[in-house]
Amino acid sequence: MPINKKRKFFNFIHASKLLINYHYSVNNKTLIKAEKIIGVGARRVVYDLGNGYVLKIAKSKYGIKSNKREVITFNSCPTRVKKLLGEITNYEYKYHWVIMKKYTRKFPHLKKYKRKLYQLRRLFRNYGIYPYEVVSRKGKPNYKNLRLKKNGRIVVIDYGNFRFRRK
C-alpha cells in the first residue's frame, strides 16, 4: 500500500475511533476526552488529529449540512477557487465528519492582507460563490475562519456557510 493511502487509512481509523467516542459521549452527555479540541461552535466540534489534519464532527443536522456544503463546495469549485479553500482529505458519505488539512498561521491584522481578502471575496463572487462569514457586515475580516498557507496565501478554513448563486 502506498504511503498516501496508508495515511488516509490511518486518518479514517483514527476518525472512526474518535467518532465512536463522540457518539458515546453525546448519548451520555459527558465531555469528550479522546483528543485535543481546537474549537467548538454551534454546529460542529473541531479536533486536532495530531498528524497535520483536523476532524470536524457535526453536532446537529445543521452541522451535517455545513459539512456537506464544505465537501460539495470543495469538490465542485474551479481550481482557481479551490486553492483558497482548506483542503478536505476525507469525509463520511453521510457527512457526519470531515477531515481537513490543518493550517496554523493566523491571518495578520495588516492592510495588505485585508486588501487581498477583499480581492479573494470578489473572486469568489465572480464564480457565483457568496462567502458568508469571511468578512462581517461592517467589513471586518472574520479572523477565526481565515489562515495563511506557508507561502503567504489566504486560506478559508470554515466555508460551511458559503452559498452558490447562478449568474
mmCIF file of C-alpha atoms in Angstrom:
data_model
loop_
_atom_site.group_PDB
_atom_site.id
_atom_site.type_symbol
_atom_site.label_atom_id
_atom_site.label_comp_id
_atom_site.label_asym_id
_atom_site.label_seq_id
_atom_site.Cartn_x
_atom_site.Cartn_y
_atom_site.Cartn_z
ATOM 1 C CA MET A 1 0.000 0.000 0.000
ATOM 2 C CA PRO A 2 1.479 3.433 -0.938
ATOM 3 C CA ILE A 3 2.292 5.898 1.832
ATOM 4 C CA ASN A 4 -0.513 8.299 0.886
ATOM 5 C CA LYS A 5 -3.127 5.520 1.084
ATOM 6 C CA LYS A 6 -1.715 4.398 4.450
ATOM 7 C CA ARG A 7 -2.050 7.942 5.766
ATOM 8 C CA LYS A 8 -5.659 8.216 4.573
ATOM 9 C CA PHE A 9 -6.426 4.776 6.020
ATOM 10 C CA PHE A 10 -4.858 5.843 9.341
ATOM 11 C CA ASN A 11 -6.922 9.052 9.310
ATOM 12 C CA PHE A 12 -10.064 7.019 8.661
ATOM 13 C CA ILE A 13 -9.360 4.589 11.520
ATOM 14 C CA HIS A 14 -8.412 7.416 13.859
ATOM 15 C CA ALA A 15 -11.514 9.406 12.901
ATOM 16 C CA SER A 16 -13.825 6.421 13.317
ATOM 17 C CA LYS A 17 -12.469 5.732 16.831
ATOM 18 C CA LEU A 18 -12.950 9.371 17.711
ATOM 19 C CA LEU A 19 -16.435 9.318 16.209
ATOM 20 C CA ILE A 20 -17.390 6.308 18.345
ATOM 21 C CA ASN A 21 -16.157 8.166 21.436
ATOM 22 C CA TYR A 22 -18.092 11.236 20.311
ATOM 23 C CA HIS A 23 -21.419 9.406 19.878
ATOM 24 C CA TYR A 24 -20.896 7.598 23.174
ATOM 25 C CA SER A 25 -20.208 10.934 24.872
ATOM 26 C CA VAL A 26 -23.207 12.682 23.311
ATOM 27 C CA ASN A 27 -25.539 9.884 24.358
ATOM 28 C CA ASN A 28 -24.251 10.011 27.941
ATOM 29 C CA LYS A 29 -23.880 13.818 27.903
ATOM 30 C CA THR A 30 -20.277 13.694 29.111
ATOM 31 C CA LEU A 31 -17.237 15.532 27.821
ATOM 32 C CA ILE A 32 -15.033 14.088 25.119
ATOM 33 C CA LYS A 33 -11.547 13.330 26.412
ATOM 34 C CA ALA A 34 -10.159 11.449 23.421
ATOM 35 C CA GLU A 35 -8.273 14.233 21.598
ATOM 36 C CA LYS A 36 -7.357 17.892 21.784
ATOM 37 C CA ILE A 37 -10.344 20.092 20.980
ATOM 38 C CA ILE A 38 -9.368 23.048 18.777
ATOM 39 C CA GLY A 39 -12.761 24.717 18.651
ATOM 40 C CA VAL A 40 -16.418 24.285 19.438
ATOM 41 C CA GLY A 41 -19.159 26.027 17.510
ATOM 42 C CA ALA A 42 -22.924 25.900 17.499
ATOM 43 C CA ARG A 43 -22.915 23.245 14.762
ATOM 44 C CA ARG A 44 -19.587 21.388 14.932
ATOM 45 C CA VAL A 45 -16.669 20.358 17.124
ATOM 46 C CA VAL A 46 -13.129 20.517 15.685
ATOM 47 C CA TYR A 47 -10.389 18.161 16.905
ATOM 48 C CA ASP A 48 -6.663 18.110 16.218
ATOM 49 C CA LEU A 49 -5.682 14.642 14.998
ATOM 50 C CA GLY A 50 -2.023 15.387 15.726
ATOM 51 C CA ASN A 51 -0.762 14.494 12.243
ATOM 52 C CA GLY A 52 -1.328 17.813 10.462
ATOM 53 C CA TYR A 53 -5.053 17.239 9.995
ATOM 54 C CA VAL A 54 -8.211 18.232 11.851
ATOM 55 C CA LEU A 55 -11.504 16.417 12.284
ATOM 56 C CA LYS A 56 -14.792 18.337 12.105
ATOM 57 C CA ILE A 57 -17.683 16.432 13.664
ATOM 58 C CA ALA A 58 -21.275 17.604 13.285
ATOM 59 C CA LYS A 59 -23.238 18.184 16.494
ATOM 60 C CA SER A 60 -26.628 18.593 14.830
ATOM 61 C CA LYS A 61 -28.393 18.310 11.491
ATOM 62 C CA TYR A 62 -27.173 21.841 10.702
ATOM 63 C CA GLY A 63 -23.617 20.658 11.330
ATOM 64 C CA ILE A 64 -24.194 17.870 8.818
ATOM 65 C CA LYS A 65 -25.446 20.486 6.325
ATOM 66 C CA SER A 66 -22.297 22.556 6.927
ATOM 67 C CA ASN A 67 -20.061 19.519 6.373
ATOM 68 C CA LYS A 68 -21.990 18.619 3.226
ATOM 69 C CA ARG A 69 -21.735 22.166 1.891
ATOM 70 C CA GLU A 70 -17.963 22.215 2.551
ATOM 71 C CA VAL A 71 -17.446 18.930 0.704
ATOM 72 C CA ILE A 72 -19.643 19.931 -2.239
ATOM 73 C CA THR A 73 -18.027 23.374 -2.467
ATOM 74 C CA PHE A 74 -14.517 21.923 -2.352
ATOM 75 C CA ASN A 75 -15.226 19.199 -4.930
ATOM 76 C CA SER A 76 -17.253 21.281 -7.387
ATOM 77 C CA CYS A 77 -15.494 24.654 -7.489
ATOM 78 C CA PRO A 78 -12.850 25.560 -10.100
ATOM 79 C CA THR A 79 -9.167 25.007 -9.358
ATOM 80 C CA ARG A 80 -8.532 28.731 -9.024
ATOM 81 C CA VAL A 81 -11.031 28.921 -6.149
ATOM 82 C CA LYS A 82 -10.118 25.521 -4.685
ATOM 83 C CA LYS A 83 -6.619 26.851 -3.891
ATOM 84 C CA LEU A 84 -8.253 29.332 -1.495
ATOM 85 C CA LEU A 85 -10.199 26.722 0.474
ATOM 86 C CA GLY A 86 -8.956 24.415 3.223
ATOM 87 C CA GLU A 87 -8.083 21.041 1.709
ATOM 88 C CA ILE A 88 -10.543 18.248 2.523
ATOM 89 C CA THR A 89 -8.813 14.864 2.518
ATOM 90 C CA ASN A 90 -11.581 12.545 3.683
ATOM 91 C CA TYR A 91 -15.238 12.562 4.716
ATOM 92 C CA GLU A 92 -18.023 10.236 5.691
ATOM 93 C CA TYR A 93 -20.628 9.659 2.976
ATOM 94 C CA LYS A 94 -23.448 10.942 5.238
ATOM 95 C CA TYR A 95 -21.300 13.976 6.153
ATOM 96 C CA HIS A 96 -21.190 13.355 9.916
ATOM 97 C CA TRP A 97 -17.462 14.132 9.873
ATOM 98 C CA VAL A 98 -14.855 15.739 7.620
ATOM 99 C CA ILE A 99 -11.049 15.509 7.788
ATOM 100 C CA MET A 100 -9.277 18.659 6.656
ATOM 101 C CA LYS A 101 -5.668 19.769 6.449
ATOM 102 C CA LYS A 102 -4.581 21.868 9.435
ATOM 103 C CA TYR A 103 -3.445 25.451 8.827
ATOM 104 C CA THR A 104 -1.749 27.103 11.798
ATOM 105 C CA ARG A 105 -0.571 30.532 10.573
ATOM 106 C CA LYS A 106 -3.019 33.161 11.792
ATOM 107 C CA PHE A 107 -4.440 35.814 9.484
ATOM 108 C CA PRO A 108 -2.490 39.048 10.198
ATOM 109 C CA HIS A 109 -4.077 42.381 11.102
ATOM 110 C CA LEU A 110 -2.419 44.266 8.222
ATOM 111 C CA LYS A 111 -3.937 46.410 5.470
ATOM 112 C CA LYS A 112 -2.027 44.417 2.834
ATOM 113 C CA TYR A 113 -3.852 41.217 3.783
ATOM 114 C CA LYS A 114 -7.216 42.962 4.148
ATOM 115 C CA ARG A 115 -6.877 44.148 0.542
ATOM 116 C CA LYS A 116 -6.023 40.609 -0.531
ATOM 117 C CA LEU A 117 -9.074 39.378 1.365
ATOM 118 C CA TYR A 118 -11.393 41.750 -0.478
ATOM 119 C CA GLN A 119 -9.891 40.565 -3.801
ATOM 120 C CA LEU A 120 -10.469 36.981 -2.679
ATOM 121 C CA ARG A 121 -14.101 37.780 -1.866
ATOM 122 C CA ARG A 122 -14.532 39.381 -5.308
ATOM 123 C CA LEU A 123 -13.037 36.278 -6.947
ATOM 124 C CA PHE A 124 -15.499 34.024 -5.124
ATOM 125 C CA ARG A 125 -18.417 36.198 -6.240
ATOM 126 C CA ASN A 126 -17.221 36.173 -9.851
ATOM 127 C CA TYR A 127 -17.583 32.372 -9.753
ATOM 128 C CA GLY A 128 -21.079 32.567 -8.198
ATOM 129 C CA ILE A 129 -19.991 31.689 -4.654
ATOM 130 C CA TYR A 130 -21.049 34.043 -1.865
ATOM 131 C CA PRO A 131 -18.594 33.694 1.030
ATOM 132 C CA TYR A 132 -20.564 34.295 4.222
ATOM 133 C CA GLU A 133 -18.618 34.658 7.493
ATOM 134 C CA VAL A 134 -15.358 35.630 5.781
ATOM 135 C CA VAL A 135 -15.991 39.344 6.242
ATOM 136 C CA SER A 136 -18.527 40.808 8.703
ATOM 137 C CA ARG A 137 -21.280 43.177 7.648
ATOM 138 C CA LYS A 138 -19.136 46.049 8.890
ATOM 139 C CA GLY A 139 -16.324 44.956 6.563
ATOM 140 C CA LYS A 140 -14.006 43.485 9.200
ATOM 141 C CA PRO A 141 -12.325 40.132 8.493
ATOM 142 C CA ASN A 142 -13.509 37.124 10.484
ATOM 143 C CA TYR A 143 -10.120 36.048 11.829
ATOM 144 C CA LYS A 144 -11.449 32.715 13.140
ATOM 145 C CA ASN A 145 -12.225 31.449 9.631
ATOM 146 C CA LEU A 146 -9.045 32.644 7.901
ATOM 147 C CA ARG A 147 -5.486 31.318 7.888
ATOM 148 C CA LEU A 148 -2.341 31.647 5.784
ATOM 149 C CA LYS A 149 -0.538 28.915 3.877
ATOM 150 C CA LYS A 150 3.225 28.569 4.197
ATOM 151 C CA ASN A 151 3.633 30.621 1.009
ATOM 152 C CA GLY A 152 1.563 33.502 2.483
ATOM 153 C CA ARG A 153 -1.669 32.900 0.560
ATOM 154 C CA ILE A 154 -5.001 33.275 2.312
ATOM 155 C CA VAL A 155 -6.999 30.108 3.062
ATOM 156 C CA VAL A 156 -10.607 29.888 4.249
ATOM 157 C CA ILE A 157 -10.855 27.061 6.786
ATOM 158 C CA ASP A 158 -14.581 27.251 7.562
ATOM 159 C CA TYR A 159 -16.730 27.550 4.460
ATOM 160 C CA GLY A 160 -19.816 25.692 5.648
ATOM 161 C CA ASN A 161 -21.960 28.817 5.165
ATOM 162 C CA PHE A 162 -20.949 29.586 1.582
ATOM 163 C CA ARG A 163 -23.813 29.873 -0.895
ATOM 164 C CA PHE A 164 -23.921 29.173 -4.625
ATOM 165 C CA ARG A 165 -25.832 31.584 -6.844
ATOM 166 C CA ARG A 166 -26.410 31.205 -10.532
ATOM 167 C CA LYS A 167 -25.378 34.100 -12.725
#
